[in-house]
Short mmCIF file of C-alpha atoms in Angstrom, two decimals:
data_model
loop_
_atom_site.label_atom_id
_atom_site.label_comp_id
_atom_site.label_asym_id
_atom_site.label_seq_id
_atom_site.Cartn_x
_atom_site.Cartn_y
_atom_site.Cartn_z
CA UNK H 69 48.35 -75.68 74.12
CA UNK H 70 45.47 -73.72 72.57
CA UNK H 71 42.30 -75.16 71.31
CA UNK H 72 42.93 -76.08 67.69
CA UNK H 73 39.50 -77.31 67.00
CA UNK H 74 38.45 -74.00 64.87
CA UNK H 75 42.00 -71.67 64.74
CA UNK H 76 42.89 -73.23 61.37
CA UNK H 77 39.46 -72.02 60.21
CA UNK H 78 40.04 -68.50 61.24
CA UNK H 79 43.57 -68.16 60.22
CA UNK H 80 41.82 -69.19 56.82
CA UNK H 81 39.40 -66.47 56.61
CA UNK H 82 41.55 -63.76 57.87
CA UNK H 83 43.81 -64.18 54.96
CA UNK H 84 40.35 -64.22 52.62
CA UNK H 85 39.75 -61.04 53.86
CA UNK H 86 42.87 -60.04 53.26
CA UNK H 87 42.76 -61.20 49.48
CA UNK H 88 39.50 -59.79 49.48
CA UNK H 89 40.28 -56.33 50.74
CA UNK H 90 43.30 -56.32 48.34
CA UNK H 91 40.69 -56.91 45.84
CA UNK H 92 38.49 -54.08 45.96
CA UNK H 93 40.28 -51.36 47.76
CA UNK H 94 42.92 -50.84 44.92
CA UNK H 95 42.93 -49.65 41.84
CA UNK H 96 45.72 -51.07 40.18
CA UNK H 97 44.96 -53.86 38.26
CA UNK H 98 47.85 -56.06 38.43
CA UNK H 99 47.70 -56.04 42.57
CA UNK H 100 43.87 -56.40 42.13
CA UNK H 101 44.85 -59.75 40.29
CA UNK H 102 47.70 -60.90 43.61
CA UNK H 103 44.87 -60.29 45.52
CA UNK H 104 42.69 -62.45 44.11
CA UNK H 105 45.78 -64.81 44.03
CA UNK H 106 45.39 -64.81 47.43
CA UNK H 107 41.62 -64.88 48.20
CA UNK H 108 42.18 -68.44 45.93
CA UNK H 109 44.61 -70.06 47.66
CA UNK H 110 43.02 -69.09 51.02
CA UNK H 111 39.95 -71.17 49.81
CA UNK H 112 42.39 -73.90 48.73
CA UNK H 113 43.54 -73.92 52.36
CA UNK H 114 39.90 -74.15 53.67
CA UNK H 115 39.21 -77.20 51.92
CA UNK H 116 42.62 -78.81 52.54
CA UNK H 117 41.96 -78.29 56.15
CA UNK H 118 38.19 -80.22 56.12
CA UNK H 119 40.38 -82.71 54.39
CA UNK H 120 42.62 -83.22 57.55
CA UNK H 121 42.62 -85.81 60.31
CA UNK H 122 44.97 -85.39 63.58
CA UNK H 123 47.28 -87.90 63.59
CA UNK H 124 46.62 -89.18 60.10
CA UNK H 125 49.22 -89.32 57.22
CA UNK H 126 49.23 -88.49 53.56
CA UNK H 127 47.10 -90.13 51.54
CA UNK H 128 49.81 -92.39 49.73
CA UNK H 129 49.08 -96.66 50.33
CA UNK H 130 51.80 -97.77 52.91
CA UNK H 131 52.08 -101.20 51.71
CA UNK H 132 51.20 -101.48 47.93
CA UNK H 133 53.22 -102.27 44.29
CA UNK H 134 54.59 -106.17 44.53
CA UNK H 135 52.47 -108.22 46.16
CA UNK H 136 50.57 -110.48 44.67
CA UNK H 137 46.75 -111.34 44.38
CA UNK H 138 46.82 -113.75 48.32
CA UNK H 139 48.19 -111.16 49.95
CA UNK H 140 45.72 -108.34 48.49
CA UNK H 141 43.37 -108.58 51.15
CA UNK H 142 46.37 -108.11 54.02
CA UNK H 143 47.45 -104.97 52.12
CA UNK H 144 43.57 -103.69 52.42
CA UNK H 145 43.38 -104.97 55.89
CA UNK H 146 46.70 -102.69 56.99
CA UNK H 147 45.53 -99.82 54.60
CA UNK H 148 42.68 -99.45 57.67
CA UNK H 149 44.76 -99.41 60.05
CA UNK H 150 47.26 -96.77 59.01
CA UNK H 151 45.24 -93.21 59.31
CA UNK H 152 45.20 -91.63 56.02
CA UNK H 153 44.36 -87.70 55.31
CA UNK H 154 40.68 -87.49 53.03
CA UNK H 155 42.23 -87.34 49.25
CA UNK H 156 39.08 -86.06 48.04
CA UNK H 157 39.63 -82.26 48.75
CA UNK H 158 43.37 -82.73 47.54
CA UNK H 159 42.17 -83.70 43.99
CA UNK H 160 39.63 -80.95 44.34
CA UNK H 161 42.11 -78.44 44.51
CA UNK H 162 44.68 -79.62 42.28
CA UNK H 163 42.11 -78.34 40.00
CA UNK H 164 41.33 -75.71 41.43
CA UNK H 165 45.18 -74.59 41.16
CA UNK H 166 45.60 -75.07 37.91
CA UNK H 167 42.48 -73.42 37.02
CA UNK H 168 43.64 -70.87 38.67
CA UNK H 169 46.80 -70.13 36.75
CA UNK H 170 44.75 -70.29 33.72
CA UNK H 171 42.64 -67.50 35.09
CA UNK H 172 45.50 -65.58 36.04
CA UNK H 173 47.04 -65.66 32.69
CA UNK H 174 44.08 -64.74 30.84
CA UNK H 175 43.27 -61.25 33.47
CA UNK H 176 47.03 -60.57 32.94
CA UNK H 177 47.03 -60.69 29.47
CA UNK H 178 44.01 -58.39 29.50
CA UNK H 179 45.81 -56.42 31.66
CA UNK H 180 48.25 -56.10 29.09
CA UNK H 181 45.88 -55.02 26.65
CA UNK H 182 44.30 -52.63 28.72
CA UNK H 183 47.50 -51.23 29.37
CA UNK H 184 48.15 -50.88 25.38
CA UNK H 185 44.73 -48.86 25.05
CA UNK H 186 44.84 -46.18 27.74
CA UNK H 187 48.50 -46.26 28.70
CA UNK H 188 47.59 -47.14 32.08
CA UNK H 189 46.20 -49.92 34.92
CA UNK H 190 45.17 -47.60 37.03
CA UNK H 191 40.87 -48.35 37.17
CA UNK H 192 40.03 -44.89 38.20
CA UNK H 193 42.38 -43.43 35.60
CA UNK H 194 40.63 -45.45 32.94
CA UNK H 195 37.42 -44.53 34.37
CA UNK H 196 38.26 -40.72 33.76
CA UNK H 197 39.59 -41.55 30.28
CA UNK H 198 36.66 -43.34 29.55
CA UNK H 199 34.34 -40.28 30.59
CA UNK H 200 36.29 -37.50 29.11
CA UNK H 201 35.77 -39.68 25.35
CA UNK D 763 56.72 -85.31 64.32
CA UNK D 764 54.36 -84.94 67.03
CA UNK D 765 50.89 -83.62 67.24
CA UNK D 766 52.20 -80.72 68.91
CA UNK D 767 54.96 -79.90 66.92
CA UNK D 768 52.42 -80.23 63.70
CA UNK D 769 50.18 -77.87 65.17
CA UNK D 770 53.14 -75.34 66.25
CA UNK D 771 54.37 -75.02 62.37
CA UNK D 772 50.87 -74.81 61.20
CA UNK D 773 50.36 -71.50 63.44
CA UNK D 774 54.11 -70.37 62.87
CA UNK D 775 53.08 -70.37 58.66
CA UNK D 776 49.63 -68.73 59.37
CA UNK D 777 50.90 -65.75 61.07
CA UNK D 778 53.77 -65.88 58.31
CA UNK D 779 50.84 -65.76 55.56
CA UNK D 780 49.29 -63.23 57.66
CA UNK D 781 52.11 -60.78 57.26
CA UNK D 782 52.72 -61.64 54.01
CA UNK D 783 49.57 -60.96 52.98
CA UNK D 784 49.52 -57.38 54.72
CA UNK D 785 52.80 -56.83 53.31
CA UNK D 786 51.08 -57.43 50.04
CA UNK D 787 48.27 -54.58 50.49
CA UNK D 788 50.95 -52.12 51.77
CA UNK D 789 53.90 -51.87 49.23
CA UNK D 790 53.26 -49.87 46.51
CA UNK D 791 55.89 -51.33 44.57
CA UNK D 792 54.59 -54.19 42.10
CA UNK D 793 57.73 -55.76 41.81
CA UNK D 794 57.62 -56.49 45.85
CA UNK D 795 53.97 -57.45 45.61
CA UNK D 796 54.71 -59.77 42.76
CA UNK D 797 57.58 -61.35 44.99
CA UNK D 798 55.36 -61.22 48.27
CA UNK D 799 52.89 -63.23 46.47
CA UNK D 800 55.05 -65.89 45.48
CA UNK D 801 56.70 -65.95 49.17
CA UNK D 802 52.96 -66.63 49.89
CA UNK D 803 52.30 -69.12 47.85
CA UNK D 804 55.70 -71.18 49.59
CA UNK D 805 54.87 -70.76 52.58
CA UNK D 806 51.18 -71.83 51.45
CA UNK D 807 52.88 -74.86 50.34
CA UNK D 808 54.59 -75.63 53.27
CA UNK D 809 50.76 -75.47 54.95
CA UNK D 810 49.51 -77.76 52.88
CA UNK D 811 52.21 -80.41 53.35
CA UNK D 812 51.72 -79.84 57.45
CA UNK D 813 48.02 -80.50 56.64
CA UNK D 814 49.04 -83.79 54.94
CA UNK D 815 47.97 -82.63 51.16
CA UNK D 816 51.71 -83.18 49.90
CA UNK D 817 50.06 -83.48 45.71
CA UNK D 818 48.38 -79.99 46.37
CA UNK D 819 51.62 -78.68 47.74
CA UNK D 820 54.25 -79.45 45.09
CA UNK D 821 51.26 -78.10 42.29
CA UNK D 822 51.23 -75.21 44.31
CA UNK D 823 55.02 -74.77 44.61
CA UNK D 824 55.33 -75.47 41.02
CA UNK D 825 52.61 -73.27 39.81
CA UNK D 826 51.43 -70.71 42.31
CA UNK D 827 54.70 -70.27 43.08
CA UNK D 828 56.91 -70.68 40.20
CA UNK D 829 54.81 -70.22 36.76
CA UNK D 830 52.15 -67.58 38.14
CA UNK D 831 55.14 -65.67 39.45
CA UNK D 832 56.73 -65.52 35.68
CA UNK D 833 53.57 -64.94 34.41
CA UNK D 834 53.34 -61.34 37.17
CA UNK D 835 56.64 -60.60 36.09
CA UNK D 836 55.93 -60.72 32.25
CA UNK D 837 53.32 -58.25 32.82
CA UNK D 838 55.20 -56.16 34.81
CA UNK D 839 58.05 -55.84 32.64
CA UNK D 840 54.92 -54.71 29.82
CA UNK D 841 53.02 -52.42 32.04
CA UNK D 842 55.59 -51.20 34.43
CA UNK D 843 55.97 -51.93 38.44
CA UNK D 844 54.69 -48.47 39.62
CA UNK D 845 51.37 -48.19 41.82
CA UNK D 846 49.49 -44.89 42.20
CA UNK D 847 48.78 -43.52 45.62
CA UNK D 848 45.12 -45.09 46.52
CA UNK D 849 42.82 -42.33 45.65
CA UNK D 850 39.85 -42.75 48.11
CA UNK D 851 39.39 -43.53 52.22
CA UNK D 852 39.20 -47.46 53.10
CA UNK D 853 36.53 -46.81 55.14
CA UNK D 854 33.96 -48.32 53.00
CA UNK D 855 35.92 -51.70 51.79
CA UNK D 856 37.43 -52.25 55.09
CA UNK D 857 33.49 -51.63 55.91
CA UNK D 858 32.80 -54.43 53.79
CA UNK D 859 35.48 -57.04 54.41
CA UNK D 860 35.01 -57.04 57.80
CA UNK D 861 31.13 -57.87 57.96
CA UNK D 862 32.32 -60.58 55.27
CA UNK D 863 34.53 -62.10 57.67
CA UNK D 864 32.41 -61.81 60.83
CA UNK D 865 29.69 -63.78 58.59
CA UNK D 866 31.87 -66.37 58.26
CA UNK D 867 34.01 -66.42 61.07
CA UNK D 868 29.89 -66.99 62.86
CA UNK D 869 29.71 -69.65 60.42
CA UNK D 870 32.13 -71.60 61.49
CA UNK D 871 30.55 -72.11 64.66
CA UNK D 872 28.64 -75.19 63.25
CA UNK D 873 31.72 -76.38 61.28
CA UNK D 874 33.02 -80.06 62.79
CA UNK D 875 36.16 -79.63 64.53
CA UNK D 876 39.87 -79.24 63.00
CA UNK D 877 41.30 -82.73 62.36
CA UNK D 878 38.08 -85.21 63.77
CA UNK D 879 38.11 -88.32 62.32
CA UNK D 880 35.01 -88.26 62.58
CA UNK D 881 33.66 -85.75 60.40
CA UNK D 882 31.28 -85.92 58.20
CA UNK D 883 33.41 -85.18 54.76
CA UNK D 884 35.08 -88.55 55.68
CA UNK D 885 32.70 -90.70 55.75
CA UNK D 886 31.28 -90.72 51.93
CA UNK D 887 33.54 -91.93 49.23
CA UNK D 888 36.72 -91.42 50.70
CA UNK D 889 36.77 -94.23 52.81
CA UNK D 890 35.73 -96.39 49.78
CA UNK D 891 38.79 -94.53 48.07
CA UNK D 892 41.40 -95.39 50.69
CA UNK D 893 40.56 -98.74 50.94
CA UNK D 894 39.55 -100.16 47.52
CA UNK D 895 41.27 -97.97 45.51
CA UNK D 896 44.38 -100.18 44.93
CA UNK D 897 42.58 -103.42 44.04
CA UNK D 898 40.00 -101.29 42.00
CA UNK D 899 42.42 -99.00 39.47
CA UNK D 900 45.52 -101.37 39.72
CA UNK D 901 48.19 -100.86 42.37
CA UNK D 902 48.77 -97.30 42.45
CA UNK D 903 50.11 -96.40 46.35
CA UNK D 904 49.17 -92.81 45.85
CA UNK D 905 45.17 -92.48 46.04
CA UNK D 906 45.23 -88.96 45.07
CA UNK D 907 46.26 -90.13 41.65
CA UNK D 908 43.74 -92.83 41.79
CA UNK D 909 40.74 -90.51 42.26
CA UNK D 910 41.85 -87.39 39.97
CA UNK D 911 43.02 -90.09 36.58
CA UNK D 912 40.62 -92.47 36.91
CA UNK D 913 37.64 -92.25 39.65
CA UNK D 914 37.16 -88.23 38.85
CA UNK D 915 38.57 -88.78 35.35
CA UNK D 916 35.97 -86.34 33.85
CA UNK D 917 36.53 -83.58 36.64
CA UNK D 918 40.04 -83.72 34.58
CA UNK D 919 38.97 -83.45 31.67
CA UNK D 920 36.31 -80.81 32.08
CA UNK D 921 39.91 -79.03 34.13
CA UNK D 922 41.82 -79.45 30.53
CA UNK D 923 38.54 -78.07 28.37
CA UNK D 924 39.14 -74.92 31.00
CA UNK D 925 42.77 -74.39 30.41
CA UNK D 926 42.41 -74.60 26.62
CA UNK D 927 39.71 -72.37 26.66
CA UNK D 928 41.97 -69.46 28.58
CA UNK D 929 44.68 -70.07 26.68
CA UNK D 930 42.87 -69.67 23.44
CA UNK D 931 41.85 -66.37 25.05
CA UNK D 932 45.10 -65.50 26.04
CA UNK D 933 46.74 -65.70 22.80
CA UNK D 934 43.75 -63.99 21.08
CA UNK D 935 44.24 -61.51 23.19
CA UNK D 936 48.15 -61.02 22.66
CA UNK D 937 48.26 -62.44 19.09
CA UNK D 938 46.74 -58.85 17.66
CA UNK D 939 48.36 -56.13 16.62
CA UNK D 940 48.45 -52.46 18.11
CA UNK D 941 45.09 -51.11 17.75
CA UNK D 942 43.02 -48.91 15.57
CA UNK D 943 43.23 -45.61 15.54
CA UNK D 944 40.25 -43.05 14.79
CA UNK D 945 40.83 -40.01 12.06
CA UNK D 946 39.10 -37.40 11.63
CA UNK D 947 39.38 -36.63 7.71
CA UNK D 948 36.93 -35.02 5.31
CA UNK D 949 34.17 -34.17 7.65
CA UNK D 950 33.85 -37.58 9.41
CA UNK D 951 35.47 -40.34 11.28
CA UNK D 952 37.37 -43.02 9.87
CA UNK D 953 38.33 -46.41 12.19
CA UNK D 954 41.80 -47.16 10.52
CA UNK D 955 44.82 -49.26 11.06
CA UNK D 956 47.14 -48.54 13.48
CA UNK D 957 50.15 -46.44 12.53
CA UNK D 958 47.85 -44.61 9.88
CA UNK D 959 48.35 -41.15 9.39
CA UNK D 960 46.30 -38.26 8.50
CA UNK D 961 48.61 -37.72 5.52
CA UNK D 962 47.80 -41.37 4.69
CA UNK D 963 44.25 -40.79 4.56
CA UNK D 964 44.50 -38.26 2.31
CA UNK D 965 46.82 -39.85 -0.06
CA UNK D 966 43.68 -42.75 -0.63
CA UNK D 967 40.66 -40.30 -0.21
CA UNK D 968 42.31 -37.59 -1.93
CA UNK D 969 40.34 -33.94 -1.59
CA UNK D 970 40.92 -31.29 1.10
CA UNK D 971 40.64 -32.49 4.70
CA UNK D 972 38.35 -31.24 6.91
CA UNK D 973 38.66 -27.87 9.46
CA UNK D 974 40.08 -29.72 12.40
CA UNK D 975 42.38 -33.20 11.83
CA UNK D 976 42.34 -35.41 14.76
CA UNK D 977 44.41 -38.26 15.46
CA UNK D 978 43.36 -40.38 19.06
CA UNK D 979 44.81 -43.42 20.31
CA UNK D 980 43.46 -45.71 22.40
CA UNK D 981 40.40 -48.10 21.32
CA UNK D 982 38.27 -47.67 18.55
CA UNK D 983 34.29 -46.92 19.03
CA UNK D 984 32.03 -47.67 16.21
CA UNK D 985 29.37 -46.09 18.24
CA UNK D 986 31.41 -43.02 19.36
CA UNK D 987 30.44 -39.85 18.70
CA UNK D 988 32.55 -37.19 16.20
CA UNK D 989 33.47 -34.88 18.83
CA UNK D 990 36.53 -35.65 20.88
#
């Protein structure tokens, strides 16, 4: 099997660049706005992946719920032994998802507007409009 | 599910975000883009449950997948799915993404490996999280939960102050009417409402218009010049 110790990393920044060419080399705005879609959740990946062990497991308690305050300190005890996935980058980028939509939903709806004023989301078209005014 | 196995569907959906993605930049077609992108953010979904981040994957599945998706589609059925032919070479942004990449691509030669236990982003708080996190917030198996209600509690919040804010803007933005038009009636311009017409104008100024009437769309300037 191939090395895995940096692939994950690449894979990651391949699609960035992807998003990130998507970004700039169009004009229209709505794909300008999928490929910033992208360039996000490419990031979201990169952080997920710092946030994964080999061999460990999601970061959900095995043993937790009923038991009572005796038997508290087993439940901690076998919490170390089972491997668990860092949770910290997960709660980072639940935020950052949701963020995200919000962000989306606020360029599309400016897109929409934009649309209403020149007729069109093409950015060099409303470039030209803007310099023949 | 073996380590192997793990690591064979984790390259299997990179190369399927890959294309994806490069399906993305080619279509012209919005619609398809709009649909690639939510394929995208599946299969990103299915990544991040291989990489053990199963909260981060039903979010995304939910809302990359599902609400951004209606949200594209919204906007496509206001501003139509057609894409003009790109008008200038690639040479300079293809320029531009690849030195990006090769920048970080070099960077990650100090990164700790893929998967080490050992690395350094796991040994601050998130040991403290795994282990005391049940005693500390009150039995609550998943930790994730823990840490984003209660230990990060104002990283939440702050999250909520954000998505007010944009919708606020969003329905600012959609709540107004057409917009102004500019007329061009007895010798200067007038910012009116829209649907206004020159006839209009007259019938509330009164007198003779001027040589040349002039009705634009599109937005209003206040610091525009007369001529058009």
């Amino acid at each position: 099997m191939i090395s895995f110790t940096l692939f994950n990393y690449w894979a990651v920044i391949v699609l960035m660049m992807v998003g990130f060419y998507t970004l700039i080399s169009r004009d229209n705005l709505v794909k300008k706005l999928i490929g910033l879609n992208i360039f996000q959740t490419s990031v979201i990946m990169m952080y997920v992946s710092i946030g994964k062990i080999t061999g460990g497991t999601a970061p959900i308690l095995m043993e937790s719920g009923d038991h009572g305050g005796e038997v508290a300190v087993d439940a901690g005890h076998a919490a170390v032994e089972v491997l668990y996935s860092n949770p910290i980058p997960h709660v980072l980028m639940l935020t950052a998802i949701v963020v995200g939509v919000a962000t989306l939903a606020l360029g599309l709806s400016l897109v929409v507007r934009i649309n209403e004023a020149y007729g069109t989301i093409e950015e060099d078209e409303i470039a030209r409009k803007d310099n023949a005014r | 599910m073996t380590e192997t196995m793990v690591q064979l569907v984790d390259v299997v959906l990179l190369v399927l975000l890959a294309i994806t993605g490069i399906a993305v930049i080619r279509t012209r077609n919005l619609f398809v883009a709009v649909m690639l992108a939510g394929i995208y953010s599946l299969l990103s979904a299915g990544l991040f449950v291989v990489m053990d981040a199963v909260d981060v994957a039903f979010t995304e599945a939910a809302v990359g997948a599902g609400i951004s998706t209606v949200l594209m589609l919204g906007t496509l059925a206001l501003v139509g799915y057609k894409e003009s032919a790109p008008t200038h070479k690639p040479i300079l942004p293809l320029f531009v993404v690849l030195v990006t990449g090769g920048i970080l691509v070099y960077g990650t030669a100090e990164i700790p490996p893929f998967g080490g236990a050992d690395n350094p982003a796991h040994k601050h708080v998130a040991a403290h999280y795994i282990h005391d996190s049940e005693e500390e917030i009150g039995h609550i198996p998943n930790v994730v939960t823990s840490v984003l209600g209660s230990y990060r509690g104002y990283d939440t919040m702050g999250e909520t102050a954000v998505i007010f804010t944009a919708m606020v803007g969003v329905l600012l933005l959609l709540s107004r009417g057409p917009l102004p038009k500019r007329i061009f009636h007895a010798g200067q311009w007038h910012t009116v409402k829209a649907g206004t017409t020159r006839e209009d104008m007259v019938a509330k100024f009164g007198g003779d218009a001027g040589p040349d009437e002039t009705v634009k769309d599109g937005p209003a300037r206040t610091e525009g010049g007369a001529d058009g």
